[in-house]
Coordinates of C-alpha atoms in Angstrom, one line a residue:
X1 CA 119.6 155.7 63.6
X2 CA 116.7 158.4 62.3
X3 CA 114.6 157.3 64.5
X4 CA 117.0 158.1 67.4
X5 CA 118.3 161.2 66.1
X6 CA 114.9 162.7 65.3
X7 CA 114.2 162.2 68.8
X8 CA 116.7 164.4 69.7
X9 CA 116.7 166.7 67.2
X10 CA 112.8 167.2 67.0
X11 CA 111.5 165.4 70.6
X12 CA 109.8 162.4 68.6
X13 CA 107.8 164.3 66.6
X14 CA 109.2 162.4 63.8
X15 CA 108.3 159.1 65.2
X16 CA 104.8 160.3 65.6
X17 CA 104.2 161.4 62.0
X18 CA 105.3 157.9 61.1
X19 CA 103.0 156.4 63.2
X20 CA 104.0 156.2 66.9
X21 CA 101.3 155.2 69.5
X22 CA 99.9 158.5 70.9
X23 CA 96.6 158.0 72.7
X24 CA 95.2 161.5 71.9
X25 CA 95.6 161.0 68.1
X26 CA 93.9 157.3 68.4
X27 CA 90.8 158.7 70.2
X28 CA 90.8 161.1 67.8
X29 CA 90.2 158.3 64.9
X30 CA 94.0 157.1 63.9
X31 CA 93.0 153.1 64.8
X32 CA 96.2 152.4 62.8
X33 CA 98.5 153.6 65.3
X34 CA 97.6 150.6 67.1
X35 CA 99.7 148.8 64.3
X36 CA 102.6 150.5 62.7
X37 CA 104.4 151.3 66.2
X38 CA 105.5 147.7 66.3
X39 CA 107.3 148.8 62.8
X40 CA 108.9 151.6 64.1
X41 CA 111.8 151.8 67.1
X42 CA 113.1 154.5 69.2
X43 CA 116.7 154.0 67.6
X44 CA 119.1 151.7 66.1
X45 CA 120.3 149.8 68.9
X46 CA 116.8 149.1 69.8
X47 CA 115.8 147.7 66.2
X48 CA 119.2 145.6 66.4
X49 CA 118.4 143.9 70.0
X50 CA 114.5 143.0 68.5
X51 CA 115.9 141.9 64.9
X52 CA 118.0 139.8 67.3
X53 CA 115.3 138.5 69.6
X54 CA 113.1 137.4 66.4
X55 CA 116.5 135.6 64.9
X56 CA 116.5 133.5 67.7
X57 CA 112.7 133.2 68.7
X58 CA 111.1 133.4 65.4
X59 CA 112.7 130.1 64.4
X60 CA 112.0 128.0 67.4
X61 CA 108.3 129.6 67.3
X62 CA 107.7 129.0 63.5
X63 CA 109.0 125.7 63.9
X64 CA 106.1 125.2 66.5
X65 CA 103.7 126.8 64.7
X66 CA 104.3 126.9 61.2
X67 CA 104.7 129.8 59.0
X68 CA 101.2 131.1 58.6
X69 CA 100.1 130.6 62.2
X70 CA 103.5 132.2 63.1
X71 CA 102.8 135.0 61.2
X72 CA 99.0 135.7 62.7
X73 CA 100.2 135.0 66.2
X74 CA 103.3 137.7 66.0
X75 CA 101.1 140.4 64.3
X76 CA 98.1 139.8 66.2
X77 CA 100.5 139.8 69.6
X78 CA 101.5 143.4 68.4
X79 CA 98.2 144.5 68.1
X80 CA 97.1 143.5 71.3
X81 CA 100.5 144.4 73.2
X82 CA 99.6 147.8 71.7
X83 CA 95.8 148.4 72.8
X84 CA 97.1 147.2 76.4
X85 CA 99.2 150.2 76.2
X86 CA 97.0 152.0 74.7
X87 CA 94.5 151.1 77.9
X88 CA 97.1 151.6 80.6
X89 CA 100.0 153.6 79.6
X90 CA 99.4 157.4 78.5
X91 CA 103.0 157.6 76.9
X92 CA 103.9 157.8 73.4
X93 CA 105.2 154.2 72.7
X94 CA 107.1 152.6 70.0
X95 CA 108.5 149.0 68.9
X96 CA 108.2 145.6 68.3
X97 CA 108.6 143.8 71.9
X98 CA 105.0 143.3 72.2
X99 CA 104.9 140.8 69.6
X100 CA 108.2 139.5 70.6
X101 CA 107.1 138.8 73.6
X102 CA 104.1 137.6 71.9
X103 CA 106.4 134.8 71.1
X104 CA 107.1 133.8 74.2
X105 CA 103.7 133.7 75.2
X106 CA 103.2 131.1 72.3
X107 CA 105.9 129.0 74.2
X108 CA 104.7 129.1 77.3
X109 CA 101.3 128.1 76.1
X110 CA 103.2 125.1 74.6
X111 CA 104.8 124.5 77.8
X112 CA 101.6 124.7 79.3
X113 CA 100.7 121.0 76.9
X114 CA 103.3 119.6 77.2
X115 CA 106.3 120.3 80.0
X116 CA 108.5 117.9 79.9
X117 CA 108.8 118.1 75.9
X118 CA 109.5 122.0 76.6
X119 CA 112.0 121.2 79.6
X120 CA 114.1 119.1 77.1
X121 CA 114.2 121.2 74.5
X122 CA 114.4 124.7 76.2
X123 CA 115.1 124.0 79.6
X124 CA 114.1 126.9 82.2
X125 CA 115.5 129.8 80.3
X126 CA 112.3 131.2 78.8
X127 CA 110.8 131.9 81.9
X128 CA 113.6 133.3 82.8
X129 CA 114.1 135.5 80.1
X130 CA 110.2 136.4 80.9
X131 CA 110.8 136.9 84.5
X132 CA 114.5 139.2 83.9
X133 CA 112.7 141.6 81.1
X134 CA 109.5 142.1 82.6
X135 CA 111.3 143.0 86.0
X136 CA 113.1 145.4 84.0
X137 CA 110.6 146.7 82.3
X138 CA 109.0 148.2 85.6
X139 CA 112.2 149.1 86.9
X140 CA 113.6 150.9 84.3
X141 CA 112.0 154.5 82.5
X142 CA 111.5 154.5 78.9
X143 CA 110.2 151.1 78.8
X144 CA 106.6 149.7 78.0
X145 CA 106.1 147.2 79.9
X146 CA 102.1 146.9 79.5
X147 CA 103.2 146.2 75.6
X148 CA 105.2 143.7 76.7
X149 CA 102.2 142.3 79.0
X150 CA 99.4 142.3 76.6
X151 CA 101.8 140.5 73.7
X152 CA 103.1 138.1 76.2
X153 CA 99.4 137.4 77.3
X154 CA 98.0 137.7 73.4
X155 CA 100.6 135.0 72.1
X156 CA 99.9 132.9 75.2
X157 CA 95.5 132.7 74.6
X158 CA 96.2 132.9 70.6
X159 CA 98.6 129.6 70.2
X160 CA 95.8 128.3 73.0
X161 CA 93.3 128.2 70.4
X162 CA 95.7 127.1 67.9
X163 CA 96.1 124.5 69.8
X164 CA 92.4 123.5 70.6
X165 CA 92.1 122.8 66.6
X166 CA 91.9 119.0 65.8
X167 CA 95.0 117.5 64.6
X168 CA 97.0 120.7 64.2
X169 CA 98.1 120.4 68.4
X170 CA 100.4 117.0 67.2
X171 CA 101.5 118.0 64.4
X172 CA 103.3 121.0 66.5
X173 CA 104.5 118.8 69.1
X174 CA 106.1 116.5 66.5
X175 CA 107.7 119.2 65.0
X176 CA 109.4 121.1 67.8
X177 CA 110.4 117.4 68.9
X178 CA 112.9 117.9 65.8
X179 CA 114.5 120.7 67.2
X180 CA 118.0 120.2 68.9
X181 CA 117.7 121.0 73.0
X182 CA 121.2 121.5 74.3
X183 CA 121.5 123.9 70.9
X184 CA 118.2 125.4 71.8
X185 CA 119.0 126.1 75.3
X186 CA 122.7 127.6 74.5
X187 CA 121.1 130.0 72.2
X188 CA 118.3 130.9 75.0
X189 CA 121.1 131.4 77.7
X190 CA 123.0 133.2 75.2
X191 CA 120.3 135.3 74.6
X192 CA 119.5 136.1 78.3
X193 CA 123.0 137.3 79.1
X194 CA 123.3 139.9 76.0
X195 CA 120.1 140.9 76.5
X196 CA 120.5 141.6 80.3
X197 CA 124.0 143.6 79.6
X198 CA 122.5 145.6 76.9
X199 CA 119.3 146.7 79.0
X200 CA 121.9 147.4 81.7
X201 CA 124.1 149.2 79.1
X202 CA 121.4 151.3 77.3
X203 CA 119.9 152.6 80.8
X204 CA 123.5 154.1 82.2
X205 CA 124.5 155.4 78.4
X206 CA 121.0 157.5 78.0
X207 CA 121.0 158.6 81.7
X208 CA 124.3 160.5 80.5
X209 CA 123.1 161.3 76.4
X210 CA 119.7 161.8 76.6
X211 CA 118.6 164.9 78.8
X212 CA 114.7 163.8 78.4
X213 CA 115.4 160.0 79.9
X214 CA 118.2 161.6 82.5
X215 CA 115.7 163.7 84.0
X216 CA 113.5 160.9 84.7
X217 CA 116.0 159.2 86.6
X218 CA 115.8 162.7 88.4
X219 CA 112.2 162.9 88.9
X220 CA 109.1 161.6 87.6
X221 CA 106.8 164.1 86.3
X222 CA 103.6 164.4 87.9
X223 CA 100.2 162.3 86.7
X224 CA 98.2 165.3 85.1
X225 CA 101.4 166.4 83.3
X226 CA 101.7 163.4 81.2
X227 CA 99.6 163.6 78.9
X228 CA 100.6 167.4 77.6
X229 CA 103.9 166.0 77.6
X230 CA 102.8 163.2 75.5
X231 CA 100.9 165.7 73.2
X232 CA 104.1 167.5 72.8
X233 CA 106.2 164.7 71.8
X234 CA 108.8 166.0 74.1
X235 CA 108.4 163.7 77.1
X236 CA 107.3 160.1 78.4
X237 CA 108.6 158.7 75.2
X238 CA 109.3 154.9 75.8
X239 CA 110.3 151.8 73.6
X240 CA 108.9 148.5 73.9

């Protein structure tokens, strides 16, 4: 709720004292900013649907992975969801999708060993909770969908090499052979429906509130404005 009202009240500026990612301040030296954005979020109901996403990913990934490995592979997916950004994206960006989605690049890499084990257990519904957000993400303004790439694409190579370690690869498969499938897959469905109506719901209800995210639905601004907007704080701010 600061978050989102500082945005309003002082055009993100707030965000970016605390640590948002703003190109121009990490070519000037701030290398952290590629870390703390994935602690901050654009406002409440974004922090809720990512607490969310990690309640119902986190498990199924730690179970897979263990706590430690967990741990390195969401953090390290944040990183690297950021720095993709950070290459492609000139907008101030904030948020925890990239590592998130870091998470399901861990499953699919798990799907990747071993299909049928993943088909069981969460049927097709990660993909196509994959497939749905990243299609939104490039439809929709405010949204960075190269975070969301370079987590999804981080998690995937990191639980790779995870994987390639002697011994560890069968002790994962053995313990996400524990896990219950039909509950698994209700959660997953679940998941994809609020998550679709929410996206859906967020996009019409800052259209109308926000006059910074309304006008983009208006028009786009032009290339060689971004990055002063970005500067400013006032414009091209987007969540992951």
């Amino acid at each position: 709720a600061l978050d989102y009202l500082s945005s309003l009240l002082y055009g993100g500026e707030l965000l970016t004292v605390l640590g948002a990612k703003v190109n121009s301040l990490i070519l000037a030296g701030q290398y952290w900013r590629l870390v703390t954005p994935m602690f901050l979020h654009a406002n409440f109901l974004h922090l809720m649907c990512n607490c969310f996403a990690i309640y119902i990913w986190g498990r199924n990934v730690e179970a897979l992975l263990g706590k430690a490995r967990y741990l390195a592979v969401y953090f390290a997916s944040g990183i690297i969801g950021c720095a993709v950004s950070f290459a492609a994206s000139p907008a101030l960006s904030v948020g925890a999708s990239g590592a998130i989605f870091g998470l399901f690049g861990a499953l699919l890499a798990f799907r990747k060993r071993d299909r049928a084990l993943f088909n069981a257990v969460f049927g097709v519904q990660v993909l196509a909770i994959v497939v749905i957000n990243l299609v939104n993400g490039f439809i929709s303004p405010g949204i960075d969908n190269w975070g969301h790439i370079g987590g999804l694409l981080g998690g995937s190579v990191l639980t790779e090499t995870i994987f390639s370690i002697p011994g560890i690869g069968t002790l994962m498969v053995t313990a996400i052979k524990q896990r219950n499938g039909p509950v698994v897959q209700g959660s997953v469905l679940f998941t994809a429906v609020v998550f679709s109506f929410i996206n859906l719901a967020v996009d019409i209800l800052y259209s109308f509130v926000d006059p910074r995210i309304r006008s983009q639905y208006k028009s786009k601004p032009k290339a060689d404005k971004v990055p002063k907007a970005v500067k400013a704080g006032k414009a091209g701010e987007v969540s992951e």
